[in-house]
C-alpha positions as semicolon CSV with decimal commas, in nm:
position;residue;x (nm);y (nm);z (nm)
1;M;0,000;0,000;0,000
2;N;0,284;0,243;0,086
3;K;0,457;0,174;-0,243
4;I;0,135;0,240;-0,438
5;F;0,091;0,565;-0,249
6;K;0,447;0,676;-0,322
7;H;0,419;0,599;-0,693
8;S;0,086;0,783;-0,711
9;M;0,238;1,091;-0,549
10;M;0,532;1,080;-0,788
11;L;0,291;1,080;-1,086
12;L;0,096;1,368;-0,932
13;F;0,407;1,580;-0,881
14;S;0,524;1,499;-1,233
15;A;0,193;1,619;-1,373
16;L;0,206;1,936;-1,164
17;A;0,559;2,001;-1,287
18;L;0,441;1,983;-1,647
19;V;0,150;2,219;-1,580
20;F;0,353;2,476;-1,395
21;G;0,636;2,444;-1,643
22;S;0,406;2,533;-1,931
23;C;0,267;2,843;-1,760
24;T;0,578;2,997;-1,605
25;E;0,800;3,258;-1,772
26;E;1,173;3,183;-1,795
27;F;1,399;3,352;-1,539
28;E;1,761;3,339;-1,427
29;Y;1,866;3,238;-1,074
30;T;2,189;3,348;-0,911
31;G;2,282;3,174;-0,585
32;A;2,376;3,374;-0,278
33;T;2,744;3,418;-0,201
34;V;2,911;3,419;0,137
35;S;3,222;3,627;0,191
36;G;3,490;3,593;0,455
37;E;3,707;3,307;0,571
38;Q;3,414;3,072;0,645
39;V;3,572;2,871;0,926
40;Y;3,365;2,593;1,087
41;F;3,363;2,271;1,289
42;S;3,234;1,961;1,112
43;N;2,901;1,825;1,236
44;A;3,053;1,475;1,203
45;L;3,282;1,533;1,505
46;S;3,213;1,298;1,796
47;S;3,070;1,434;2,118
48;T;3,329;1,226;2,307
49;V;3,707;1,240;2,264
50;N;3,891;0,942;2,415
51;L;4,253;1,004;2,504
52;D;4,534;0,754;2,445
53;P;4,713;0,659;2,770
54;D;5,036;0,612;2,569
55;A;5,024;0,958;2,407
56;A;5,036;1,321;2,526
57;E;4,822;1,500;2,269
58;V;4,515;1,467;2,049
59;R;4,432;1,674;1,738
60;I;4,088;1,815;1,659
61;P;4,021;1,925;1,297
62;V;3,894;2,276;1,215
63;N;3,774;2,345;0,858
64;R;3,750;2,646;0,630
65;I;3,600;2,702;0,284
66;Q;3,831;2,987;0,175
67;R;4,175;2,830;0,122
68;S;4,397;3,112;0,004
69;G;4,640;3,273;0,245
70;A;4,766;3,179;0,588
71;L;4,518;3,248;0,867
72;T;4,523;3,240;1,247
73;V;4,178;3,207;1,406
74;D;4,126;3,306;1,768
75;L;3,909;3,073;1,974
76;T;3,703;3,118;2,288
77;V;3,771;2,816;2,510
78;T;3,541;2,711;2,796
79;T;3,625;2,409;3,014
80;S;3,492;2,240;3,324
81;E;3,659;2,322;3,655
82;N;4,008;2,175;3,708
83;C;4,019;2,055;3,349
84;A;4,295;1,797;3,298
85;V;4,372;1,894;2,938
86;S;4,522;2,210;2,785
87;V;4,334;2,362;2,490
88;P;4,499;2,636;2,274
89;S;4,314;2,965;2,224
90;S;4,389;2,978;1,851
91;V;4,439;2,760;1,547
92;A;4,651;2,837;1,236
93;F;4,573;2,751;0,871
94;A;4,860;2,729;0,621
95;D;4,821;2,886;0,280
96;G;4,612;2,660;0,058
97;D;4,494;2,435;0,343
98;S;4,125;2,380;0,415
99;V;4,195;2,196;0,743
100;A;4,394;2,300;1,048
101;Y;4,435;2,104;1,368
102;L;4,374;2,216;1,723
103;T;4,630;2,028;1,932
104;V;4,504;1,943;2,282
105;T;4,783;1,838;2,520
106;Y;4,769;1,635;2,843
107;D;4,970;1,431;3,092
108;P;4,813;1,082;3,104
109;S;4,971;1,007;3,442
110;S;4,776;1,292;3,604
111;I;4,434;1,205;3,457
112;E;4,187;0,995;3,653
113;M;4,077;0,696;3,448
114;G;3,714;0,725;3,345
115;H;3,687;1,096;3,428
116;Y;3,577;1,325;3,146
117;D;3,599;1,704;3,125
118;S;3,361;1,921;2,924
119;V;3,522;2,151;2,665
120;T;3,367;2,406;2,430
121;V;3,571;2,583;2,160
122;A;3,409;2,864;1,960
123;I;3,530;3,087;1,678
124;A;3,587;3,424;1,846
125;N;3,553;3,645;1,537
126;A;3,201;3,624;1,395
127;D;3,332;3,752;1,060
128;Y;3,523;3,426;1,021
129;T;3,216;3,201;1,062
130;T;2,980;3,061;0,799
131;P;2,608;2,982;0,806
132;Y;2,688;2,648;0,646
133;G;2,881;2,503;0,941
134;N;2,909;2,499;1,321
135;S;3,083;2,795;1,480
136;S;3,145;2,605;1,803
137;Y;3,217;2,250;1,917
138;T;3,138;2,100;2,258
139;F;3,283;1,765;2,359
140;A;3,366;1,547;2,658
141;I;3,734;1,455;2,677
142;G;3,905;1,207;2,903
143;L;4,097;0,885;2,946
144;S;3,858;0,596;2,886
145;E;3,865;0,301;3,123
146;W;3,762;0,079;2,830
147;K;3,964;-0,064;2,545
148;S;3,821;-0,245;2,246
149;V;3,905;-0,615;2,224
150;G;3,729;-0,665;1,892
151;T;3,404;-0,803;1,757
152;G;3,219;-1,074;1,945
153;L;2,886;-1,252;1,921
154;F;2,573;-1,156;2,112
155;R;2,290;-1,408;2,154
156;D;1,988;-1,202;2,247
157;V;1,693;-1,361;2,421
158;L;1,582;-1,055;2,619
159;M;1,383;-0,901;2,334
160;H;1,262;-1,247;2,234
161;N;1,126;-1,329;2,579
162;F;0,979;-0,987;2,646
163;Y;0,828;-0,894;2,311
164;G;0,801;-1,230;2,136
165;L;1,056;-1,130;1,871
166;D;1,278;-1,389;1,703
167;E;1,582;-1,498;1,902
168;M;1,886;-1,347;1,730
169;T;2,265;-1,396;1,727
170;Y;2,477;-1,119;1,577
171;N;2,807;-0,927;1,591
172;V;2,871;-0,663;1,858
173;E;3,173;-0,460;1,968
174;I;3,327;-0,582;2,294
175;E;3,539;-0,368;2,524
176;E;3,734;-0,466;2,835
177;N;3,791;-0,254;3,143
178;I;4,151;-0,133;3,168
179;L;4,139;-0,106;3,548
180;T;3,971;-0,443;3,612
181;P;4,045;-0,711;3,352
182;G;3,751;-0,948;3,314
183;I;3,487;-0,677;3,317
184;Y;3,346;-0,643;2,966
185;R;3,119;-0,391;2,798
186;V;2,891;-0,492;2,510
187;V;2,868;-0,165;2,318
188;S;2,507;-0,068;2,247
189;P;2,388;-0,422;2,161
190;Y;2,057;-0,296;2,018
191;G;2,194;0,022;1,858
192;P;2,288;0,137;1,507
193;G;2,515;-0,101;1,321
194;T;2,379;-0,418;1,484
195;A;2,166;-0,678;1,311
196;F;1,894;-0,615;1,570
197;Y;1,880;-0,250;1,472
198;N;1,867;-0,333;1,102
199;Q;1,591;-0,592;1,139
200;V;1,376;-0,436;1,411
201;V;1,446;-0,064;1,441
202;A;1,522;0,023;1,079
203;T;1,208;-0,160;0,967
204;G;0,989;0,050;1,195
205;M;0,895;-0,216;1,452
206;M;1,067;0,000;1,715
207;Q;1,216;0,348;1,727
208;W;1,571;0,432;1,835
209;V;1,588;0,695;2,110
210;G;1,947;0,620;2,210
211;G;2,100;0,784;2,515
212;D;2,439;0,792;2,686
213;N;2,390;0,462;2,868
214;T;2,296;0,193;2,618
215;S;2,584;-0,049;2,674
216;M;2,566;-0,366;2,881
217;I;2,844;-0,430;3,136
218;I;2,927;-0,786;3,243
219;N;3,153;-0,866;3,538
220;A;3,337;-1,186;3,447
221;S;3,639;-1,122;3,671
222;D;3,538;-1,440;3,856
223;P;3,470;-1,688;3,572
224;D;3,257;-1,908;3,800
225;H;3,034;-1,619;3,912
226;V;2,957;-1,395;3,615
227;Y;2,684;-1,133;3,630
228;V;2,546;-0,823;3,463
229;T;2,638;-0,513;3,665
230;G;2,520;-0,154;3,667
231;S;2,221;0,016;3,509
232;W;2,156;0,060;3,137
233;Y;1,892;0,119;2,870
234;T;1,814;-0,069;2,551
235;G;1,781;0,266;2,371
236;T;1,463;0,151;2,196
237;D;1,105;0,281;2,209
238;D;0,843;0,014;2,150
239;G;0,574;0,268;2,064
240;M;0,436;0,314;2,416
241;A;0,622;0,634;2,504
242;A;0,323;0,836;2,388
243;Q;0,116;0,650;2,649
244;G;0,342;0,766;2,929
245;Y;0,584;0,471;2,935
246;G;0,954;0,532;2,895
247;Q;1,208;0,308;2,727
248;M;1,315;-0,021;2,880
249;H;1,549;0,032;3,176
250;L;1,755;-0,261;3,305
251;F;1,964;-0,289;3,620
252;S;2,161;-0,565;3,787
253;I;1,984;-0,809;4,018
254;V;2,317;-0,910;4,176
255;D;2,398;-0,545;4,253
256;V;2,064;-0,503;4,431
257;E;2,106;-0,827;4,625
258;A;2,467;-0,738;4,715
259;E;2,354;-0,409;4,865
260;A;2,100;-0,594;5,079
261;A;2,332;-0,882;5,174
262;G;2,642;-0,671;5,231
263;S;2,865;-0,797;4,949
264;V;2,871;-0,987;4,622
265;D;3,046;-1,274;4,804
266;Q;2,741;-1,306;5,030
267;V;2,517;-1,330;4,725
268;K;2,745;-1,598;4,578
269;A;2,695;-1,802;4,892
270;Q;2,322;-1,738;4,934
271;A;2,198;-1,733;4,575
272;P;2,446;-1,900;4,334
273;E;2,168;-1,934;4,076
274;L;2,197;-1,560;4,007
275;F;2,539;-1,608;3,842
276;G;2,658;-1,730;3,506
277;T;2,998;-1,854;3,389
278;L;3,284;-1,773;3,151
279;R;3,411;-2,083;2,976
280;D;3,639;-2,090;2,671
281;G;3,555;-1,733;2,579
282;M;3,179;-1,781;2,612
283;I;2,983;-1,592;2,877
284;S;2,662;-1,765;2,983
285;L;2,407;-1,575;3,191
286;P;2,132;-1,708;3,419
287;Q;1,755;-1,677;3,400
288;M;1,758;-1,377;3,634
289;S;2,014;-1,115;3,529
290;C;1,837;-0,779;3,521
291;Y;1,542;-0,613;3,685
292;V;1,330;-0,408;3,446
293;N;1,113;-0,098;3,461
294;F;1,003;0,183;3,232
295;D;1,028;0,487;3,457
296;G;1,407;0,508;3,490
297;S;1,397;0,446;3,865
298;M;1,578;0,177;4,060
299;T;1,249;0,017;4,167
300;P;1,194;-0,325;4,003
301;Q;0,873;-0,383;3,811
302;G;0,980;-0,739;3,737
303;Y;1,252;-0,919;3,549
304;V;1,283;-1,060;3,200
305;D;1,372;-1,427;3,156
306;T;1,730;-1,422;3,023
307;S;1,795;-1,797;3,013
308;N;2,031;-1,865;2,722
309;W;2,145;-1,500;2,708
310;A;2,512;-1,526;2,608
311;V;2,816;-1,340;2,475
312;A;3,104;-1,498;2,283
313;L;3,422;-1,293;2,322
314;P;3,623;-1,213;2,007
315;G;3,776;-1,528;1,860
316;S;3,529;-1,756;2,042
317;S;3,205;-1,923;1,943
318;F;2,891;-2,042;2,118
319;V;2,885;-2,386;2,276
320;D;2,609;-2,546;2,480
321;Y;2,717;-2,768;2,769
322;S;2,404;-2,697;2,972
323;S;2,183;-2,942;3,155
324;S;1,848;-2,931;3,331
325;F;1,614;-3,163;3,516
326;T;1,234;-3,161;3,525
327;Y;1,073;-3,360;3,807
328;N;0,764;-3,544;3,683
329;G;0,653;-3,712;4,005
330;C;0,659;-4,039;4,198
331;F;0,599;-4,383;4,048
332;T;0,528;-4,685;4,270
333;N;0,532;-5,035;4,119
334;V;0,325;-5,335;4,225
335;A;0,601;-5,443;4,463
336;G;0,571;-5,113;4,650
337;D;0,903;-4,969;4,529
338;S;0,894;-4,592;4,472
339;Y;1,084;-4,400;4,206
340;A;1,140;-4,031;4,142
341;E;1,081;-3,982;3,771
342;G;1,185;-3,691;3,554
343;T;1,355;-3,573;3,238
344;I;1,717;-3,463;3,194
345;T;1,786;-3,229;2,903
346;L;2,142;-3,186;2,775
347;G;2,289;-2,909;2,560
348;D;2,386;-2,975;2,199
349;D;2,762;-2,991;2,269
350;V;2,747;-3,229;2,566
351;A;2,933;-3,552;2,486
352;N;2,821;-3,731;2,804
353;A;2,691;-3,654;3,151
354;K;2,665;-3,799;3,501
355;Y;2,373;-3,758;3,738
356;I;2,297;-3,840;4,098
357;V;2,027;-3,749;4,353
358;A;2,149;-3,590;4,676
359;G;1,966;-3,578;5,007
360;A;1,875;-3,264;5,200
361;D;2,188;-3,279;5,418
362;D;2,440;-3,368;5,146
363;D;2,716;-3,129;5,036
364;V;2,614;-3,052;4,679
365;E;2,938;-2,872;4,585
366;A;3,150;-3,162;4,712
367;I;2,940;-3,406;4,511
368;I;2,989;-3,198;4,195
369;E;3,367;-3,203;4,250
370;G;3,352;-3,579;4,304
371;L;3,155;-3,631;3,984
372;A;3,410;-3,421;3,795
373;D;3,716;-3,615;3,918
374;G;3,544;-3,955;3,923
375;S;3,562;-4,011;4,299
376;V;3,181;-4,018;4,325
377;E;2,998;-4,291;4,137
378;A;2,687;-4,189;3,945
379;E;2,461;-4,284;3,658
380;A;2,577;-4,190;3,308
381;L;2,393;-4,078;2,995
382;T;2,491;-3,952;2,651
383;E;2,168;-3,786;2,541
384;S;1,858;-3,620;2,680
385;G;1,591;-3,853;2,814
386;D;1,373;-3,974;3,098
387;V;1,530;-4,106;3,419
388;S;1,396;-4,300;3,715
389;I;1,569;-4,303;4,054
390;A;1,472;-4,538;4,335
391;L;1,406;-4,354;4,663
392;E;1,286;-4,511;4,985
393;E;1,172;-4,210;5,185
394;S;0,972;-3,896;5,124
395;G;1,168;-3,575;5,161
396;N;1,365;-3,301;4,994
397;Y;1,616;-3,401;4,728
398;T;1,845;-3,239;4,470
399;M;1,915;-3,374;4,123
400;I;2,279;-3,303;4,028
401;V;2,387;-3,324;3,664
402;V;2,747;-3,271;3,547
403;T;2,830;-3,244;3,176
404;F;3,152;-3,329;2,988
405;D;3,304;-3,262;2,646
406;V;3,445;-3,526;2,408
407;E;3,784;-3,507;2,582
408;G;3,631;-3,586;2,920
409;N;3,662;-3,238;3,066
410;M;3,383;-3,117;3,294
411;R;3,206;-2,831;3,118
412;G;2,901;-2,754;3,330
413;S;2,666;-2,859;3,607
414;S;2,309;-2,803;3,720
415;T;2,121;-2,862;4,044
416;T;1,743;-2,894;4,074
417;S;1,566;-2,933;4,408
418;F;1,240;-3,126;4,433
419;V;1,012;-3,269;4,701
420;F;0,955;-3,644;4,679
421;T;0,647;-3,797;4,841
422;T;0,589;-4,171;4,806
423;S;0,236;-4,283;4,739
424;T;0,262;-4,525;5,032
425;T;0,326;-4,248;5,283
426;R;0,004;-4,107;5,425
427;A;0,005;-3,748;5,535
428;D;-0,030;-3,676;5,906
429;W;-0,204;-3,337;5,901
430;Q;-0,146;-3,105;6,195
431;L;-0,327;-2,772;6,228
432;V;-0,085;-2,478;6,189
433;T;-0,320;-2,182;6,206
434;T;-0,656;-2,048;6,107
435;G;-0,709;-1,740;5,897
436;T;-0,887;-1,580;5,604
437;Y;-0,875;-1,697;5,244
438;Y;-0,930;-1,423;4,985
439;Q;-1,059;-1,543;4,648
440;S;-1,037;-1,292;4,362
441;V;-1,095;-1,464;4,030
442;Q;-1,072;-1,252;3,714
443;P;-1,267;-1,342;3,397
444;I;-1,050;-1,445;3,105
445;F;-1,275;-1,396;2,804
446;S;-1,400;-1,045;2,736
447;D;-1,752;-1,173;2,668
448;M;-1,790;-1,397;2,972
449;E;-1,849;-1,372;3,343
450;P;-1,621;-1,551;3,589
451;V;-1,748;-1,896;3,680
452;F;-1,753;-1,796;4,045
453;D;-1,749;-1,475;4,241
454;Q;-1,494;-1,304;4,456
455;A;-1,535;-1,435;4,808
456;T;-1,381;-1,445;5,154
457;Y;-1,364;-1,766;5,358
458;Q;-1,251;-1,863;5,703
459;A;-0,999;-2,141;5,642
460;N;-0,754;-2,372;5,817
461;L;-0,389;-2,432;5,728
462;Y;-0,233;-2,774;5,798
463;R;0,121;-2,912;5,781
464;D;0,215;-3,276;5,719
465;A;0,400;-3,409;6,023
466;N;0,581;-3,655;5,791
467;N;0,700;-3,381;5,554
468;S;0,756;-3,029;5,686
469;Q;0,718;-2,879;5,336
470;H;0,383;-3,043;5,265
471;Y;0,080;-2,819;5,341
472;M;-0,297;-2,832;5,300
473;I;-0,551;-2,553;5,305
474;S;-0,932;-2,561;5,310
475;P;-1,060;-2,247;5,142
476;W;-1,399;-2,362;5,020
477;T;-1,558;-2,448;5,354
478;T;-1,910;-2,351;5,247
479;V;-1,930;-2,608;4,967
480;Q;-1,916;-2,981;5,029
481;R;-1,755;-3,236;4,803
482;N;-1,959;-3,546;4,885
483;D;-2,230;-3,693;5,104
484;E;-1,985;-3,742;5,389
485;G;-1,952;-3,364;5,416
486;D;-1,578;-3,345;5,348
487;P;-1,477;-2,992;5,243
488;Y;-1,280;-2,917;4,930
489;T;-0,911;-2,872;5,007
490;F;-0,590;-2,834;4,815
491;E;-0,237;-2,941;4,896
492;F;0,079;-2,750;4,814
493;T;0,454;-2,759;4,876
494;L;0,644;-2,478;5,048
495;N;0,982;-2,488;4,873
496;S;1,314;-2,385;5,026
497;D;1,315;-2,062;4,821
498;A;0,973;-1,960;4,962
499;T;0,786;-2,046;4,642
500;L;0,468;-2,255;4,654
501;S;0,399;-2,546;4,419
502;Y;0,065;-2,709;4,342
503;H;-0,102;-2,860;4,037
504;D;-0,445;-2,974;3,916
505;V;-0,644;-2,909;4,233
506;L;-1,012;-3,002;4,206
507;T;-1,242;-2,713;4,305
508;P;-1,615;-2,715;4,385
509;Y;-1,699;-2,530;4,061
510;V;-1,806;-2,645;3,714
511;L;-1,771;-2,494;3,368
512;T;-2,122;-2,486;3,221
513;A;-1,993;-2,411;2,870
514;Y;-1,814;-2,749;2,879
515;E;-2,098;-2,979;2,987
516;N;-2,052;-2,883;3,352
517;A;-1,690;-2,998;3,342
518;P;-1,525;-2,983;3,685
519;V;-1,298;-2,682;3,732
520;Y;-0,937;-2,736;3,835
521;M;-0,687;-2,491;3,980
522;S;-0,315;-2,482;3,895
523;D;-0,026;-2,247;3,957
524;L;0,004;-1,984;3,681
525;Y;0,382;-2,025;3,670
526;S;0,369;-2,393;3,581
527;F;0,053;-2,395;3,370
528;Q;0,267;-2,407;3,057
529;P;0,618;-2,493;3,182
530;D;0,786;-2,451;2,844
531;E;0,699;-2,081;2,838
532;Q;0,714;-1,951;3,193
533;F;0,625;-1,584;3,205
534;Y;0,479;-1,560;3,554
535;G;0,631;-1,543;3,900
536;S;0,562;-1,846;4,114
537;S;0,313;-1,853;4,399
538;N;0,504;-1,775;4,716
539;Y;0,516;-1,731;5,090
540;G;0,564;-1,359;5,149
541;D;0,791;-1,196;5,402
542;N;0,475;-1,060;5,565
543;G;0,355;-1,411;5,655
544;I;0,091;-1,427;5,382
545;Y;0,062;-1,718;5,139
546;Y;0,006;-1,594;4,782
547;F;-0,145;-1,822;4,518
548;G;-0,127;-1,710;4,157
549;A;-0,385;-1,938;3,999
550;I;-0,531;-2,042;3,666
551;F;-0,875;-2,208;3,668
552;Y;-0,979;-2,444;3,391
553;G;-1,220;-2,722;3,311
554;Y;-1,180;-3,016;3,075
555;I;-1,377;-3,319;2,963
556;Q;-1,288;-3,638;2,781
557;G;-1,520;-3,653;2,479
558;N;-1,543;-3,809;2,136
559;N;-1,298;-3,550;2,004
560;G;-1,044;-3,613;2,276
561;I;-0,971;-3,380;2,565
562;Q;-1,153;-3,049;2,537
563;A;-1,045;-2,765;2,765
564;G;-1,168;-2,420;2,852
565;V;-1,012;-2,163;3,081
566;A;-1,241;-2,022;3,346
567;G;-1,031;-1,744;3,497
568;A;-0,706;-1,627;3,653
569;E;-0,649;-1,468;3,990
570;L;-0,432;-1,384;4,285
571;D;-0,561;-1,566;4,593
572;A;-0,413;-1,520;4,937
573;F;-0,432;-1,691;5,274
574;V;-0,384;-1,445;5,561
575;P;-0,326;-1,604;5,905
576;E;-0,508;-1,461;6,202
577;G;-0,329;-1,169;6,364
578;I;-0,198;-1,028;6,035
579;T;-0,356;-0,708;5,908
580;V;-0,385;-0,662;5,535
581;E;-0,577;-0,429;5,306
582;T;-0,812;-0,633;5,092
583;N;-0,742;-0,423;4,783
584;S;-0,372;-0,496;4,814
585;I;-0,422;-0,863;4,730
586;K;-0,714;-0,843;4,488
587;V;-0,498;-0,738;4,198
588;P;-0,356;-0,917;3,894
589;Y;-0,078;-1,148;4,006
590;K;0,257;-0,994;4,094
591;P;0,443;-1,192;4,361
592;I;0,645;-1,069;4,654
593;A;1,025;-1,062;4,631
594;N;1,233;-1,287;4,854
595;I;1,605;-1,284;4,929
596;K;1,674;-1,625;4,773
597;G;1,651;-1,489;4,420
598;R;1,366;-1,240;4,396
599;M;1,060;-1,395;4,235
600;L;0,941;-1,082;4,061
601;K;0,859;-1,171;3,702
602;N;0,774;-0,976;3,393
603;M;0,398;-0,965;3,336
604;K;0,430;-1,007;2,962
605;T;0,120;-1,018;2,744
606;R;0,042;-1,383;2,708
607;T;-0,211;-1,566;2,492
608;F;-0,344;-1,916;2,556
609;M;-0,557;-2,108;2,310
610;S;-0,859;-2,315;2,396
611;V;-0,821;-2,671;2,271
612;K;-1,188;-2,677;2,180
613;S;-1,182;-2,380;1,945
614;S;-0,886;-2,209;1,780
615;Q;-1,096;-1,892;1,755
616;N;-1,141;-1,871;2,130
617;M;-0,838;-1,664;2,232
618;F;-0,777;-1,465;2,546
619;K;-0,512;-1,260;2,723
620;L;-0,443;-1,254;3,093
621;K;-0,524;-0,931;3,272
622;G;-0,256;-0,729;3,442
623;T;-0,002;-0,775;3,163
624;K;0,284;-0,531;3,137
625;R;0,404;-0,459;2,787
626;T;0,297;-0,506;2,429
627;M;0,475;-0,362;2,130
628;S;0,283;-0,097;1,939
629;K;0,348;-0,127;1,568
């Protein structure tokens, strides 16, 4: 359509040119002339001048249009206080030259690394200036703490996970800190000159607003504990600035945690999952690297999933020696033997791996070292697949996976905690407390009402005496499940990181649109585990249990399983003695942060599809960001 419009306008202007050309008398045009020396500063000069630590001067070009005769031009020089460089007050052109150089001198040993002075030089005599060029030049000058190490590779998943754009890998400039080797700066990874800019910004999907702080800094001085540091901006506008939202602002999760814990070393000990690694020139970053907001503050509005975010330093390439474990549950055979079952996924470059399940009191780091040197025996595998591990007792366990390359060198490890409950172990429920359960379901479809109303119940909270992480709550005390009068309840696990896990809980409600199918409740975070965009349900620092829930009903019919989503909500159980404002919990789900890796999560626009009808689409309320095109 745009091309048709452009061609139409070209034809129109051509026709107008013919008409006006046939009706206009001939006339002569003489261009205006400018007298004088016409001295100017090029508009292509950089706003930043980086000094060379091995030199003592830098030259700045000054141009003129009139070339004949030697000429000395006086300059008005303005500098910041205690300026570390010396700027001459004049510049001299030789006869016939159109360019002269202003030589700025300095002593590199007396300049603080990373400090920049502001300098303005202006042509003092207005008769020497020209309307066709700049009569003054303002720049920041100093000794940079960064040196370029060349071109590396940047694997971007941030824009992919947040906006749904394609995952991209492309060239970027990499710099290293002169003062602290191992700290790298990815220069404006979304800015002009990058493949991202060419494919997304230049095509109009986003706008480039730039700024002085669009580079990403990575601290890899400790190769085993790599993290993004500082605060930076993507430099892009997704079209929502006109609605009062600024550009995406990112800042380090490790920095925030270090301020709270007292040091980065404390964070390493308390939350190792917040760190990535540097191996063979490849920097791998964890799922949680940066907090995000759009107001430029240092207050988190969530974080973007950055799993698989990586940088390959110049001369290196991407390799994948990762591993992960997904716990699928307990299986008990006819003999009464119980097994923890799950799936181990290995990266593309893993030659082989070892895995073992550790108990709650085992030293995980020592086991990893033993797997690496062979002193600890374990199961082996050469490709991704399902595993089954015999366990005799219910409890808390950790799956440890160590990966190796073709030469037998350890290349990576992963640890995944899970709660194992055998089917032969009956829960011994003990009352913990009573309190109030707040139910705040939100309708999913724009043309439907929620299948049940907001409500408040008096409820009981129980803990399993056989498993201290196993809980049960009875929120629906006014509705009975069967003739015996048993109330509806649901069980959940309180994990070591304060998150809550529960799945497929039967509720007292039905979905009339699906033949009165029973309605189930599951955690939003795990509803579609391959695409996790929501923070997990959690136990808040204020003593409140928060349940981010999705409600759905399904039936087994002639056409297979048919499903329909009934609603989404933030429920909360508030123990007696705790005061809370009702409105503070009846909002779209946004979980509380906790010190063991803050569980804030980006509320990205998310679409689910009903299995019954591909036309029946919906979006969760309370979403954060969509890209305006």
